[in-house]
Short mmCIF file of C-alpha atoms in Angstrom, two decimals:
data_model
loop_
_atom_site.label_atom_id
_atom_site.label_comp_id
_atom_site.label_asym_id
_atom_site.label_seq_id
_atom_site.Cartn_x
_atom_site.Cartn_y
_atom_site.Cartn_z
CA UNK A 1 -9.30 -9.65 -16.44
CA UNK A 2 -9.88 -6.46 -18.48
CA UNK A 3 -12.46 -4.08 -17.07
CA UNK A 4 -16.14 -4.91 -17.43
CA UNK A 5 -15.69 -8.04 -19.50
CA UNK A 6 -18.24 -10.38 -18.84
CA UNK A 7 -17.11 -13.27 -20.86
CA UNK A 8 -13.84 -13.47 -18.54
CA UNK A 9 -13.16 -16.14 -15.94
CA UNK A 10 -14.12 -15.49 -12.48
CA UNK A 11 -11.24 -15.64 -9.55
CA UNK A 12 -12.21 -16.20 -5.98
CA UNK A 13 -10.24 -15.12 -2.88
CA UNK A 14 -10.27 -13.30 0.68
CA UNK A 15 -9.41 -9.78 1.78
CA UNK A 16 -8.08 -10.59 5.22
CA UNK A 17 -8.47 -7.27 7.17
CA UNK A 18 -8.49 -6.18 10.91
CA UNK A 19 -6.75 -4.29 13.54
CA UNK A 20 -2.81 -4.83 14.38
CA UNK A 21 -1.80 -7.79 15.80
CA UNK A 22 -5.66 -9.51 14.91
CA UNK A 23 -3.09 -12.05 13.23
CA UNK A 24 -3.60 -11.38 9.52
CA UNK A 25 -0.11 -12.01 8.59
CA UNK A 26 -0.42 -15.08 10.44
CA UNK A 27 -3.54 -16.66 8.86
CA UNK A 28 -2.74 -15.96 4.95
CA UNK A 29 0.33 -18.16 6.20
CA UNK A 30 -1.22 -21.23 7.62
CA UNK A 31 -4.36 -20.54 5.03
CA UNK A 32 -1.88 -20.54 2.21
CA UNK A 33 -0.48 -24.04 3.80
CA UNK A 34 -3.71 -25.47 4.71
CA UNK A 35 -5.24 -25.11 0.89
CA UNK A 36 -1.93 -26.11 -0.82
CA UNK A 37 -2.47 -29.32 0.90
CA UNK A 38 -6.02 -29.80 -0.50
CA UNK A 39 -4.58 -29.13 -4.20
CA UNK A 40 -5.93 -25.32 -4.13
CA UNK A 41 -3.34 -22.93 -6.41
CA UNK A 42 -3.12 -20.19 -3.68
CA UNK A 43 -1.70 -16.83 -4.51
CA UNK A 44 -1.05 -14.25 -1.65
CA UNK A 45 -0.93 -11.07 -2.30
CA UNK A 46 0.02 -8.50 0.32
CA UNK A 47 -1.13 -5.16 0.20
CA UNK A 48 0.03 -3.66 3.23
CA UNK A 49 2.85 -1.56 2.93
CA UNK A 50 4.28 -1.63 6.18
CA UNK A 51 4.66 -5.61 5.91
CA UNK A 52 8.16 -6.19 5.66
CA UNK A 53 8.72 -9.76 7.35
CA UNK A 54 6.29 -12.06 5.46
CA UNK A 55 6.53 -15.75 6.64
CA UNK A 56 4.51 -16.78 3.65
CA UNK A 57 5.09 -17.10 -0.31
CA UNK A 58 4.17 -13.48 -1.55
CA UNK A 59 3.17 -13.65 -5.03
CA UNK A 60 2.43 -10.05 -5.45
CA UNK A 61 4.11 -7.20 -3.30
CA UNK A 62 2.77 -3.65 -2.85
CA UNK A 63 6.63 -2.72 -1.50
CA UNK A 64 7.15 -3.17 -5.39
CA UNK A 65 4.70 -0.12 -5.78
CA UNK A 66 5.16 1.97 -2.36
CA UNK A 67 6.31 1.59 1.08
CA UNK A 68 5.41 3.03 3.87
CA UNK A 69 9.37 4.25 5.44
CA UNK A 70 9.58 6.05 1.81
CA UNK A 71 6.31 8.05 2.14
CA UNK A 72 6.77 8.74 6.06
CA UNK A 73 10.44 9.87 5.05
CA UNK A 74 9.38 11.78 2.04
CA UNK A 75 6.08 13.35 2.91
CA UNK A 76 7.10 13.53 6.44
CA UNK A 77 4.17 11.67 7.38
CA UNK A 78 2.78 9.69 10.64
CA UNK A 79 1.89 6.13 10.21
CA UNK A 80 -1.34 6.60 9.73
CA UNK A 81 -1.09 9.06 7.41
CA UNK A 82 1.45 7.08 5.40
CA UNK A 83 -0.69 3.92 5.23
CA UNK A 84 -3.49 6.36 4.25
CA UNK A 85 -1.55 7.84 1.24
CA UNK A 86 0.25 4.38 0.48
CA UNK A 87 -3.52 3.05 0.11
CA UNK A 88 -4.57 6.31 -2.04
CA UNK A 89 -1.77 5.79 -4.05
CA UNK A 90 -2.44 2.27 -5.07
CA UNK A 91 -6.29 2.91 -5.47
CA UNK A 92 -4.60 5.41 -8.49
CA UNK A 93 -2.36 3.02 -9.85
CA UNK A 94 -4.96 -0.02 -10.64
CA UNK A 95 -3.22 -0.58 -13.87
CA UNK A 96 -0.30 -2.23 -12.23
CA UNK A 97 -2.29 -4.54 -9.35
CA UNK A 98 -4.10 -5.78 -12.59
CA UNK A 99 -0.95 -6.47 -14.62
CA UNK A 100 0.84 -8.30 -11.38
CA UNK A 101 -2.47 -10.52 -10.81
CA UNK A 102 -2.86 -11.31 -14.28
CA UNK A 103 -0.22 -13.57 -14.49
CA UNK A 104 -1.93 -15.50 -12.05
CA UNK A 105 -4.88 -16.04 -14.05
CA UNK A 106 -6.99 -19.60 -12.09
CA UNK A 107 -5.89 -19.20 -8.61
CA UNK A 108 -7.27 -18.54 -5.19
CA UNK A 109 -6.08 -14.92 -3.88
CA UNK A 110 -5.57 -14.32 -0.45
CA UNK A 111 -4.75 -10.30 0.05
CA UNK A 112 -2.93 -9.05 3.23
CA UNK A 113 -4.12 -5.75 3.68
CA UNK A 114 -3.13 -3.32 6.23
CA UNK A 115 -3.61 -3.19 10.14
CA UNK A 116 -5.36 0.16 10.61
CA UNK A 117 -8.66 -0.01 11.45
CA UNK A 118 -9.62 3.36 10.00
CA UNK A 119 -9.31 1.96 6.36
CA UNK A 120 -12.14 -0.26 6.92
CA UNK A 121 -14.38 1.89 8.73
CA UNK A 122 -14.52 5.62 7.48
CA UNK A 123 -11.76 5.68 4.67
CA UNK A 124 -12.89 4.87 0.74
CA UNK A 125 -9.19 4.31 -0.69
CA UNK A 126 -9.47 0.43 -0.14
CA UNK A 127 -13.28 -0.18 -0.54
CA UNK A 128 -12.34 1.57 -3.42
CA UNK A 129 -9.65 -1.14 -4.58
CA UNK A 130 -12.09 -4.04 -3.45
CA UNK A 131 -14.43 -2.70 -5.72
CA UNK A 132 -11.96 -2.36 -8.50
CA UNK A 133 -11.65 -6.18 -8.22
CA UNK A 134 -14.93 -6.76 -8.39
CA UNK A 135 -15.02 -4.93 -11.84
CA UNK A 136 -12.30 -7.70 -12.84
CA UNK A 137 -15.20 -10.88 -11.96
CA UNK A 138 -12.95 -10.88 -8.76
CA UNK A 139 -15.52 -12.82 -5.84
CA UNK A 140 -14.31 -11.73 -2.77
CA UNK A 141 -15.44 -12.27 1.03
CA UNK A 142 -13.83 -10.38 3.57
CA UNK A 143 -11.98 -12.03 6.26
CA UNK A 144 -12.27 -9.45 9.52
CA UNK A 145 -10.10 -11.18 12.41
CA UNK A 146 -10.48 -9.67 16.12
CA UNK A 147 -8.45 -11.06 18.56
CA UNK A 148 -10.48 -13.58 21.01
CA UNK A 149 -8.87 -11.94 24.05
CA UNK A 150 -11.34 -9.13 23.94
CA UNK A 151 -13.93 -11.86 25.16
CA UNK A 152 -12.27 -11.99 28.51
CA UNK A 153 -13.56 -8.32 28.38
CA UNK A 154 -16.89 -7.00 28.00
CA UNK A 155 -16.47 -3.55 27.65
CA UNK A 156 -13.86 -4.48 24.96
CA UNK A 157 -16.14 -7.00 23.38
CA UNK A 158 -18.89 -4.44 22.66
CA UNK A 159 -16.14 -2.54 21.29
CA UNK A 160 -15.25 -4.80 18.86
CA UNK A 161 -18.66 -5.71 17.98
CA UNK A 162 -19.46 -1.80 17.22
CA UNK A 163 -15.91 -2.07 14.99
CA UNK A 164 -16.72 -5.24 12.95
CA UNK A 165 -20.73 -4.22 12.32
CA UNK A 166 -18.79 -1.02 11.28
CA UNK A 167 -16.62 -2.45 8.98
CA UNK A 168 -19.50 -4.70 8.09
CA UNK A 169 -21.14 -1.91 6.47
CA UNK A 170 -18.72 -0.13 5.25
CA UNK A 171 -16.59 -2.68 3.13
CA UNK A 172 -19.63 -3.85 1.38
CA UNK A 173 -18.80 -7.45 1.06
CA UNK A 174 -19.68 -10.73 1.87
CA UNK A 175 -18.53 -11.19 5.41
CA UNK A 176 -16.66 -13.51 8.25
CA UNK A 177 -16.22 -12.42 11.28
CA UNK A 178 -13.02 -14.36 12.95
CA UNK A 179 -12.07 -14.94 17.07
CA UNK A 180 -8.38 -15.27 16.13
CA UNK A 181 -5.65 -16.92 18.66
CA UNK A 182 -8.23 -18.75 20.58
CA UNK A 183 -5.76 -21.52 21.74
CA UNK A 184 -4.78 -18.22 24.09
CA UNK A 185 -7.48 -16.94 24.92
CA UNK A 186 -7.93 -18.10 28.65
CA UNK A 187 -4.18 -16.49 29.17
CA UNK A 188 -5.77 -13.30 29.73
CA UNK A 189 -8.78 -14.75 31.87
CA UNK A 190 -12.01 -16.48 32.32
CA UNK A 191 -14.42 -16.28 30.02
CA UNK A 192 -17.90 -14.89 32.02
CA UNK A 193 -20.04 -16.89 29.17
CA UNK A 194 -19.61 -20.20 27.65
CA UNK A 195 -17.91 -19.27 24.03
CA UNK A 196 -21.18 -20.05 21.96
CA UNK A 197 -22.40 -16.82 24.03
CA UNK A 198 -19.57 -14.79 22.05
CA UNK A 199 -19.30 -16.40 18.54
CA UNK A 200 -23.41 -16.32 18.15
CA UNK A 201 -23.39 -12.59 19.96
CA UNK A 202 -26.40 -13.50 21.94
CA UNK A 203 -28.76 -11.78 24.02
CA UNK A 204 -26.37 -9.11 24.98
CA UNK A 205 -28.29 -7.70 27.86
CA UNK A 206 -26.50 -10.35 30.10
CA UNK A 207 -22.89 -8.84 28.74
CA UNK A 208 -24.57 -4.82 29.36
CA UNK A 209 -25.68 -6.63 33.78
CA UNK A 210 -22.03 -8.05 33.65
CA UNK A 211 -20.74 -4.55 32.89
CA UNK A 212 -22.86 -3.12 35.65
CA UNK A 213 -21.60 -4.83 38.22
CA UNK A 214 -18.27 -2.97 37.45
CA UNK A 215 -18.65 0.37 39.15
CA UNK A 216 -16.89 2.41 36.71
CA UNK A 217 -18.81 1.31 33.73
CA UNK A 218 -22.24 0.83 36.23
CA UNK A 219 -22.16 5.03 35.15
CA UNK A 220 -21.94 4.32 31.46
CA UNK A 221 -24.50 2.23 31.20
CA UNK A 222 -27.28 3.82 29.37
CA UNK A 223 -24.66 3.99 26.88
CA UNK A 224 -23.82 0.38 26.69
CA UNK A 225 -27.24 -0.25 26.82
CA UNK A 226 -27.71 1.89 23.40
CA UNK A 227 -24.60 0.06 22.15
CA UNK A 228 -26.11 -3.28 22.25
CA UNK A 229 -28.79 -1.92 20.94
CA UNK A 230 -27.57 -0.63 17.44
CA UNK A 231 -25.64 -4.10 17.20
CA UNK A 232 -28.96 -6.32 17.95
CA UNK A 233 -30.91 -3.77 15.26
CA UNK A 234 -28.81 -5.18 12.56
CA UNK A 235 -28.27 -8.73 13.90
CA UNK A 236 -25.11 -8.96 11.52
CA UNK A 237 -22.54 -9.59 13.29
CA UNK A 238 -21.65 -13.57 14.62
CA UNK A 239 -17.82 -14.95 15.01
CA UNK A 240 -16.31 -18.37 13.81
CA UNK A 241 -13.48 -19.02 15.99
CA UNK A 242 -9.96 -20.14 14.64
CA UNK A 243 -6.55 -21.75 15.95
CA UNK A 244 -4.27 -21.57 12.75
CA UNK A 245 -2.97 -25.10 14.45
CA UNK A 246 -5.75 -26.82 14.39
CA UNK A 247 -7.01 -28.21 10.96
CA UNK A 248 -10.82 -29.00 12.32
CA UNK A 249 -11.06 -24.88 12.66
CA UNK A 250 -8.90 -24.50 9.54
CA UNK A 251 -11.47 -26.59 7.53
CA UNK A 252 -14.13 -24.74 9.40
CA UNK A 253 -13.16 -21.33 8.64
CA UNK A 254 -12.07 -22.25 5.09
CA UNK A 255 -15.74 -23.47 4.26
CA UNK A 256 -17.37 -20.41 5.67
CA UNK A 257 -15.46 -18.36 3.53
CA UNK A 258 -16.32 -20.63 0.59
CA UNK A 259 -19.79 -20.36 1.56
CA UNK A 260 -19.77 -16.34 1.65
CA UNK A 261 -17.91 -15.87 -1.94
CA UNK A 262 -19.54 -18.32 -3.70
CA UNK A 263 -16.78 -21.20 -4.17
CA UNK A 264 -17.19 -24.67 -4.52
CA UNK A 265 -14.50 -26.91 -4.73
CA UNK A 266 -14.93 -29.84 -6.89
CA UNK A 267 -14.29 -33.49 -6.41
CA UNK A 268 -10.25 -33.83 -6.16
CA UNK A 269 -10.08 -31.20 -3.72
CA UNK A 270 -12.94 -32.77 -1.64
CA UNK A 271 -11.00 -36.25 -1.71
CA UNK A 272 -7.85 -34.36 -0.55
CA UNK A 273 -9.77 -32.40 1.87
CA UNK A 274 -10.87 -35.88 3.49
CA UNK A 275 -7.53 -37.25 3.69
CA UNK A 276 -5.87 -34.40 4.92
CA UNK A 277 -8.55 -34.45 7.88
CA UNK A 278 -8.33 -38.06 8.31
CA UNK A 279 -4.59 -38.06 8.25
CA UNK A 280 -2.54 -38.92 11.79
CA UNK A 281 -1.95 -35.68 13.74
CA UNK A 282 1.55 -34.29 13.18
CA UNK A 283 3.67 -31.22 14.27
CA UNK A 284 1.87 -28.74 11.96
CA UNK A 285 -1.85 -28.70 13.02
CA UNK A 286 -3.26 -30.15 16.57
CA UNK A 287 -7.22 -31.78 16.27
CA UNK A 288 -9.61 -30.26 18.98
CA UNK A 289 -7.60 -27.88 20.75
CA UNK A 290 -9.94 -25.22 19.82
CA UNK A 291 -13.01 -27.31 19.86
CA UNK A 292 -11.99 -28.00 23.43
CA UNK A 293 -12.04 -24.28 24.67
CA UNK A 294 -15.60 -24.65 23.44
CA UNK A 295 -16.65 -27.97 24.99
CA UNK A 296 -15.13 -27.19 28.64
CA UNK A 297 -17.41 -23.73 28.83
CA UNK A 298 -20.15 -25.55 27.39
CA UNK A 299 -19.42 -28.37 30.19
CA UNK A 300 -19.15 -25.92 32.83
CA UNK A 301 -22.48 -23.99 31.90
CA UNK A 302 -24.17 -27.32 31.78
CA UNK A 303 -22.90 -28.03 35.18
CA UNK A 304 -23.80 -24.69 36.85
CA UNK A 305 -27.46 -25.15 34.92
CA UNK A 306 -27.53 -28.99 37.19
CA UNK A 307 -26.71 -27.75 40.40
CA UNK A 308 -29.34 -24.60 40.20
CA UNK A 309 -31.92 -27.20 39.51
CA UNK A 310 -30.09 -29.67 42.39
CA UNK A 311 -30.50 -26.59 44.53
CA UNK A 312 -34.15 -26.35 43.62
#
């Protein structure tokens, strides 16, 4: 993997980024899981120094480098400072991330990267490091989880559309955009759209005359209305939604991702692929429990679309 040789192999992986609690942790975990059962070497890698319970198998641990108690105790910095100089210092120190990932020469990387949105918006330190890898014939797509609760929210929603187009652009890499926890989502309330109306972003003049009828956000919006706009310029940003449970959404995800970095699997891993899918649900992964959050609001838009035209 040395530095602008073109004659060495290529590696594939993921940078899994997004806010706190998006569930980043969580997927490299059941992502890790769900390709070592298809016969894919998986190496995780976590890069966030502030990760000190991982449930997965780290291969590679930026604690080994810096953490982020040491520099808040040292430097007598915040959190977000800390992260901020913990990423700074790594971006400085590519000689040993290339020495620890060397020995893992063939494998799929999945890296855990921190939880502060910042980094992947206005700070260079790990675009910087992405970059780096891509130097080392490193083919990465980023892996942006939001968490799907913000659906049951417009004016959150838009938020995190403005975010991920954000980050989008900023990052500079082959992109998927993931509705995280969404066997939870209707804990925090209804969904005003059926779910294709989210994961597609569609016409989001319907989400800016839901708003409206909200009097405290009826004053703001001109600019939601400006909002929307700037996301529907680019026409980037679209969601696939994922249950870490569920292998359907697994396999779903996982090919999206394969898509956006350029891997193709080859015949052994399709044959355990199939098996793995067509195996007899057990206690680690549930069939259709996401899919089924789709199909009821798809059912219930169909049915309010039948009795407007029975009211006709």
């Amino acid at each position: 993997m040395s530095e602008g040789s073109k004659g060495s192999s290529l590696a594939f992986g993921q940078v899994v980024i997004g806010p706190p609690g998006s569930g980043k942790t969580t997927y490299c975990h059941g992502m890790q899981e769900f390709m070592g059962r298809i016969g894919r070497k998986v190496t995780v890698v976590n890069l966030d120094p502030a990760n000190e319970a991982m449930p997965y198998q780290c291969a590679v641990d930026i604690a080994e480098l810096i953490t982020l108690p040491d520099v808040m105790e040292n430097l007598k910095l915040g959190p977000n400072g800390g992260l901020i100089y913990c990423m700074e210092y790594l971006e400085a120190n590519f000689d040993w991330l290339q020495e620890k990932l060397a020995a893992f020469r063939g494998h799929y990387y999945l890296f855990d990267c921190p939880g502060q949105v910042e980094l992947y918006t206005h700070h260079d330190a790990l675009k910087n490091v992405f970059a780096q890898l891509a130097k080392w014939n490193f083919r990465l797509a980023a892996v942006h989880l939001v968490d799907s609760h913000y659906c049951t929210d417009p004016g959150k929603f838009i938020s995190v559309l403005c975010t991920s187009l954000s980050t989008m652009l900023h990052v500079e890499l082959p992109h998927v955009n993931i509705l995280s926890k969404m066997d939870l989502i209707e804990q925090y309330g209804k969904l005003a759209f059926n779910l294709d109306y989210y994961t597609e972003v569609l016409d989001l003049s319907y989400l800016v005359d839901h708003l409206a009828s909200d009097p405290f956000f009826r004053n703001y919006r001109r600019l939601n209305e400006k909002l929307v706009e700037v996301i529907e310029d680019y026409s980037l940003v679209s969601f696939v939604p994922l249950n870490v449970q569920d292998k359907e959404s697994m396999r779903q995800v996982m090919q999206a991702v394969d898509k956006a970095n350029g891997y193709s699997f080859g015949d052994q891993e399709h044959r355990s692929l199939e098996a793995l899918m067509s195996a007899a649900v057990g206690a680690d992964f549930h069939f259709t429990s996401t899919l089924a959050v789709q199909e009821k609001y798809v059912q219930s838009q169909d049915k309010a679309v039948e009795e407007e035209v029975m009211d006709l």
